[in-house]
Short mmCIF file of C-alpha atoms in Angstrom, two decimals:
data_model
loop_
_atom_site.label_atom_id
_atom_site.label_comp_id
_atom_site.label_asym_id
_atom_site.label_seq_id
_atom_site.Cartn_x
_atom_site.Cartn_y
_atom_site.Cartn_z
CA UNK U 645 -54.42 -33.80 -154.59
CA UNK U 646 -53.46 -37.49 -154.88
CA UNK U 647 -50.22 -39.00 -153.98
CA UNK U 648 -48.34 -41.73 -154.80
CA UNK U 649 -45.76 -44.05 -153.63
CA UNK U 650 -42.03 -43.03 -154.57
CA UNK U 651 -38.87 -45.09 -154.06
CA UNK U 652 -37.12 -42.47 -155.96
CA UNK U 653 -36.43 -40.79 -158.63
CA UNK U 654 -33.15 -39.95 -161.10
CA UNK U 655 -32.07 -38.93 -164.23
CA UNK U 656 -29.90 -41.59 -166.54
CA UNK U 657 -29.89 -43.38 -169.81
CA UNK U 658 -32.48 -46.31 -170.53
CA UNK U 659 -30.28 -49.55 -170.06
CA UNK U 660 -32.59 -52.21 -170.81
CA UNK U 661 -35.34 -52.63 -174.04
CA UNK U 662 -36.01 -51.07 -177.28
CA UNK U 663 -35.41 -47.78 -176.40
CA UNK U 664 -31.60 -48.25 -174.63
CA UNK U 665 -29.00 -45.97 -174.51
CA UNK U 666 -32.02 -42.61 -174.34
CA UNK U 667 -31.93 -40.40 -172.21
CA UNK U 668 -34.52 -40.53 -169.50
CA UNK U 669 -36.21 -39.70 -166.22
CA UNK U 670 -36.81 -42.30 -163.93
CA UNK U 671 -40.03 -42.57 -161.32
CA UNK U 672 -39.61 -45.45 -159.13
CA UNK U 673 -42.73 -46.15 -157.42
CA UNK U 674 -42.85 -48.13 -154.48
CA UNK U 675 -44.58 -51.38 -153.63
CA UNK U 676 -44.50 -54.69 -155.67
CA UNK U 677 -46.00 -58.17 -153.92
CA UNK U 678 -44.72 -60.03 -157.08
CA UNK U 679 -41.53 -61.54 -155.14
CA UNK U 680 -38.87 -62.51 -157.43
CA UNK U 681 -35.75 -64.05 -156.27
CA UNK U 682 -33.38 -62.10 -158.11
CA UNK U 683 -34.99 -59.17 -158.37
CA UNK U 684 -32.46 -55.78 -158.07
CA UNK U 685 -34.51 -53.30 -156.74
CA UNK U 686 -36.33 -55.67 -153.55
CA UNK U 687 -35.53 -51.81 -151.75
CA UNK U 688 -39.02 -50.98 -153.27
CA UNK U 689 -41.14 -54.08 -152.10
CA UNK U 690 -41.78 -52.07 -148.71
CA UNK U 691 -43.36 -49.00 -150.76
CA UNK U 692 -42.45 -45.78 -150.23
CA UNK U 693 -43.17 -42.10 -149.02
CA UNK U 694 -45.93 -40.37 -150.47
CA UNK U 695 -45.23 -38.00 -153.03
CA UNK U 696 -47.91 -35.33 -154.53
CA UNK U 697 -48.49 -36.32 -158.42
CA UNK U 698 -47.24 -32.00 -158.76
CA UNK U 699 -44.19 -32.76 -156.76
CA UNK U 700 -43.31 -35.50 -159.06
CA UNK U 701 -43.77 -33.60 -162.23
CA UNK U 702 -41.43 -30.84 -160.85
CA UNK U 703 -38.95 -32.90 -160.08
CA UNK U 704 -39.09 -34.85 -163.30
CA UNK U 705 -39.47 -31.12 -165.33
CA UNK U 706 -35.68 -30.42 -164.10
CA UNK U 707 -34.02 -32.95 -166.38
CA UNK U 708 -32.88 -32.11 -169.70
CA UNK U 709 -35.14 -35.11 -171.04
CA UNK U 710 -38.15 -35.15 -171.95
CA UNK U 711 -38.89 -38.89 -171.99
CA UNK U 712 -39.75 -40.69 -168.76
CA UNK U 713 -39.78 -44.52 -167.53
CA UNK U 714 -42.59 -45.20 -164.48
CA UNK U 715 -41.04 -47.79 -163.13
CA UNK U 716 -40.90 -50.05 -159.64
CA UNK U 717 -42.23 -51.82 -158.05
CA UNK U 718 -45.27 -52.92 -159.94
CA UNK U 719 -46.38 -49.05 -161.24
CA UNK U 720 -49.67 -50.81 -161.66
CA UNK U 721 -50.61 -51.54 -158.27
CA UNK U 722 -50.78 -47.78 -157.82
CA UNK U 723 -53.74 -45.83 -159.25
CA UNK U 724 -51.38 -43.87 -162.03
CA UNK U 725 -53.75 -42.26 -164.40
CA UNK U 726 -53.34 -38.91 -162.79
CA UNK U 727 -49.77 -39.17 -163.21
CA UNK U 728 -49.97 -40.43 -166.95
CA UNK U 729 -52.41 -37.54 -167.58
CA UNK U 730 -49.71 -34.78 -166.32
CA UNK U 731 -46.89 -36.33 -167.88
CA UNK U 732 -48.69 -36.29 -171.45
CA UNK U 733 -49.80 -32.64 -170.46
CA UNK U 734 -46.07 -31.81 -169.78
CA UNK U 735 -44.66 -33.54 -173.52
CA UNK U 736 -43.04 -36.21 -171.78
CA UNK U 737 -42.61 -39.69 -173.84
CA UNK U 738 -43.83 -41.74 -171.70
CA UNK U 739 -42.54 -45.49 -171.10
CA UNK U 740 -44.43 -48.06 -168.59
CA UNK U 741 -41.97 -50.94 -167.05
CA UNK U 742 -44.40 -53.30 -165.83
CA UNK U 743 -44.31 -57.17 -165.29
CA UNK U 744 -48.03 -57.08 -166.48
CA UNK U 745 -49.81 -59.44 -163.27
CA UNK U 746 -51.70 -56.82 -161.72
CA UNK U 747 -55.43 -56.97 -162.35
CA UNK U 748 -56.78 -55.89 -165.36
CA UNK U 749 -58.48 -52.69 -163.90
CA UNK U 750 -55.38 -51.17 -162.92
CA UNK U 751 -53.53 -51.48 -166.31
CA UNK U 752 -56.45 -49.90 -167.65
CA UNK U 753 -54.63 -46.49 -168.40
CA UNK U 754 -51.28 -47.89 -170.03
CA UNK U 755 -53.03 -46.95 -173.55
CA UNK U 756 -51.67 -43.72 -172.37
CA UNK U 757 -48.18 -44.61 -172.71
CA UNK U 758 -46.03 -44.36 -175.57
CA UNK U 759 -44.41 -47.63 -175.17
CA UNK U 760 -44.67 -50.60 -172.86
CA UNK U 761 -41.84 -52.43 -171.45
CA UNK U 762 -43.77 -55.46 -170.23
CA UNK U 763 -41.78 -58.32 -168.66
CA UNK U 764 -43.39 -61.44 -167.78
CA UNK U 765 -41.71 -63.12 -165.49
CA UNK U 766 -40.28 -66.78 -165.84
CA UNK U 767 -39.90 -69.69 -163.53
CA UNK U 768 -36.77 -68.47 -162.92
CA UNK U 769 -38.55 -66.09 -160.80
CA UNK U 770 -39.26 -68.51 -158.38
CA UNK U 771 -42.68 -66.83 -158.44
CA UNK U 772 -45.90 -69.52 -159.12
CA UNK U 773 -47.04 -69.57 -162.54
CA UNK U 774 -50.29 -68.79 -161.79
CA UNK U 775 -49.12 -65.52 -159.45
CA UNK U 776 -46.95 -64.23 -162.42
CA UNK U 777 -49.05 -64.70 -165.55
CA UNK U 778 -51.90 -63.27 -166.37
CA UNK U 779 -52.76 -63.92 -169.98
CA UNK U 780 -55.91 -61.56 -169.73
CA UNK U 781 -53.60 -58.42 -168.87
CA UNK U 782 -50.77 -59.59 -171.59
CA UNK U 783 -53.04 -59.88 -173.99
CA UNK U 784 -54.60 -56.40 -173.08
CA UNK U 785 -50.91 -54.87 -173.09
CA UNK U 786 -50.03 -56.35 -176.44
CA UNK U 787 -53.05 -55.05 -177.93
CA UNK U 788 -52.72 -51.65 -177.09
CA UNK U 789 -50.14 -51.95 -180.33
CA UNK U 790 -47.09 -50.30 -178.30
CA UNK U 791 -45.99 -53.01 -176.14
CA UNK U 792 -42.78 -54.63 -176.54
CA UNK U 793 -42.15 -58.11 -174.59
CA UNK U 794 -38.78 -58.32 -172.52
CA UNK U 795 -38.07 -62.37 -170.97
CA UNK U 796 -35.04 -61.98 -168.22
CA UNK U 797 -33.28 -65.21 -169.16
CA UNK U 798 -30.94 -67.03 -166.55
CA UNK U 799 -30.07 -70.51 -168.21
CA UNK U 800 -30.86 -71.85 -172.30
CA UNK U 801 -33.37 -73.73 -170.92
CA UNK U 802 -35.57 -70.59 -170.39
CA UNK U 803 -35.29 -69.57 -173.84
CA UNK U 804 -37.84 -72.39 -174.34
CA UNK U 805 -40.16 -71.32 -171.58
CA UNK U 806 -39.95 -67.32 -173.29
CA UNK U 807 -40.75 -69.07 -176.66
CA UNK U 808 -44.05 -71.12 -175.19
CA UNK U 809 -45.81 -67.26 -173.97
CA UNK U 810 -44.29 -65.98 -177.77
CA UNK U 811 -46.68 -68.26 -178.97
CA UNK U 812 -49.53 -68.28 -176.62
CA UNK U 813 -49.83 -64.77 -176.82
CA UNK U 814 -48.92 -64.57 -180.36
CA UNK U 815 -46.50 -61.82 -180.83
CA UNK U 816 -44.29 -60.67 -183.44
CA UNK U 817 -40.88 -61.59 -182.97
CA UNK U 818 -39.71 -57.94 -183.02
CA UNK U 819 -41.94 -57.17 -179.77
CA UNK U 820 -39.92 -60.15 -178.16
CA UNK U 821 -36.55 -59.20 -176.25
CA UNK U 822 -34.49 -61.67 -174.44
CA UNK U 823 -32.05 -60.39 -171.83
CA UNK U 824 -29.58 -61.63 -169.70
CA UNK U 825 -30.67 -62.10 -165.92
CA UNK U 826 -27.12 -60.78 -164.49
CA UNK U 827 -26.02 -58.18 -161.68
CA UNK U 828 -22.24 -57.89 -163.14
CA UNK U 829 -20.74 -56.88 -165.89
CA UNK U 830 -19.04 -60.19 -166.13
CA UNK U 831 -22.33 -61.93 -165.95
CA UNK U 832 -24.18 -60.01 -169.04
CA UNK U 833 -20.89 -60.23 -171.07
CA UNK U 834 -20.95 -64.49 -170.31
CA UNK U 835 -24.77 -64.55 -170.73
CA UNK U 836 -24.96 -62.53 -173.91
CA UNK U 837 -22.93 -64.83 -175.70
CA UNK U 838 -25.44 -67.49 -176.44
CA UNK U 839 -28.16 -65.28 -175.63
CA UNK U 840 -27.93 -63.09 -178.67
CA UNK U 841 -27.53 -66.55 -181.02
CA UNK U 842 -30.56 -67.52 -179.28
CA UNK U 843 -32.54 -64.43 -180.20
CA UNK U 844 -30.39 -64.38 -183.58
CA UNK U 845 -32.00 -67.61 -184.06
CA UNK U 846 -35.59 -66.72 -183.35
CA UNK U 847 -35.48 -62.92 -184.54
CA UNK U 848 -36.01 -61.49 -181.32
CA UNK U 849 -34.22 -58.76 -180.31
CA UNK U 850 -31.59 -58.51 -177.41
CA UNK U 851 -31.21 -56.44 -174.66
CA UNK U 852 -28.12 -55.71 -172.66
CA UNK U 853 -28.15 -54.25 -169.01
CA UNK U 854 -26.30 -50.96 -169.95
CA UNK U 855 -26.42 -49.74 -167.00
CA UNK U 856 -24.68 -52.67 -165.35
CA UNK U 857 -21.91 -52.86 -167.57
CA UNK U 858 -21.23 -48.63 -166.89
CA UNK U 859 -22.06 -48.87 -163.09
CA UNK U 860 -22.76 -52.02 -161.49
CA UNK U 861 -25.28 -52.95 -159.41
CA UNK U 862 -25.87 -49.78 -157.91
CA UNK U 863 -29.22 -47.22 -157.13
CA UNK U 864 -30.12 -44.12 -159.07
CA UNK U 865 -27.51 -44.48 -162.21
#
């Protein structure tokens, strides 16, 4: 039976994308070489124990919900077919968070997911561009047709950078959120303001970091 890298897993509401505010299971897998500076959840960089792919679906099973995030990390830098498979088998929604860098082999089973949170990262990552964007596995993820594209903004100057990738990858503008890069409530709140007339602008959508405004900062909430 194959395993897979946890970090952990919980039971909340989706804070961040088109589908906030559900309720949802979360998998956090383990292990992400991406690197970005601000990142909130650098506790899974190092991996993880191993958890049986059965072990994972009973623990997910328990929750009232029966839609799920795979999360990280980088989920694709784990083989998670299997997983996928037995989710879809179990009638779990399924939802992918994924920054969409790893190669295009691995993100070969996200047409099994209901929707795709895929985040590109910026150069606000402090990540090289050529690390962070892979325009053969975007393009792959926005083709599968149930993909929606989430930029973590810090400054209005990388509103510009989000709207460059809109249009070299061509997307609708209602696949395209922009959300606040923040770890406080007071930071979304002061971000959001010009944020949303940014997106209002553009007809993106905006996302807000729920779950920071309810709980802070914290693990498993």
């Amino acid at each position: 039976m194959s395993t897979l890298q946890v970090s952990e897993i919980f039971y909340s509401i989706q804070g961040e994308g088109a589908s906030c505010g559900r309720a949802t299971a979360f998998i956090r897998l383990g292990g992400c070489t991406l690197g970005c500076q601000w990142c909130d959840t650098k506790y899974t960089w190092r991996g993880g124990p191993l958890w049986e792919e059965s072990t994972i679906l009973a623990t997910v099973l328990q929750f009232p919900a029966r839609r799920v995030v795979v999360t990280g990390g980088e989920p694709f830098e784990q083989d998670i077919a299997a997983l996928l498979q037995a989710l879809l088998q179990a009638g779990f929604t399924i939802e992918i968070e994924t920054a969409g860098f790893a190669p295009l082999a691995n993100v070969q089973c996200a047409i099994l997911a209901h929707q795709l949170n895929v985040s590109p990262k910026l150069a606000n990552s402090g990540v090289p561009y050529a690390r962070r964007i892979h325009l053969p596995v975007l393009q792959f993820l926005r083709d599968t047709g149930t993909a929606y594209f989430k930029f973590v903004v810090d400054q209005p100057a990388d509103v510009a950078e989000a709207d460059a990738l809109v249009m070299t990858l061509s997307l609708a503008p209602e696949r395209v959120l922009l959300m606040p890069q923040a770890l406080t409530a007071d930071e979304v709140l002061s971000k959001s303001r010009w944020l949303v007339e940014a997106c209002k602008a553009r007809g993106y959508g905006y996302s807000p970091r729920l779950h920071i405004l309810l709980w802070g900062a914290r693990r498993g909430v």
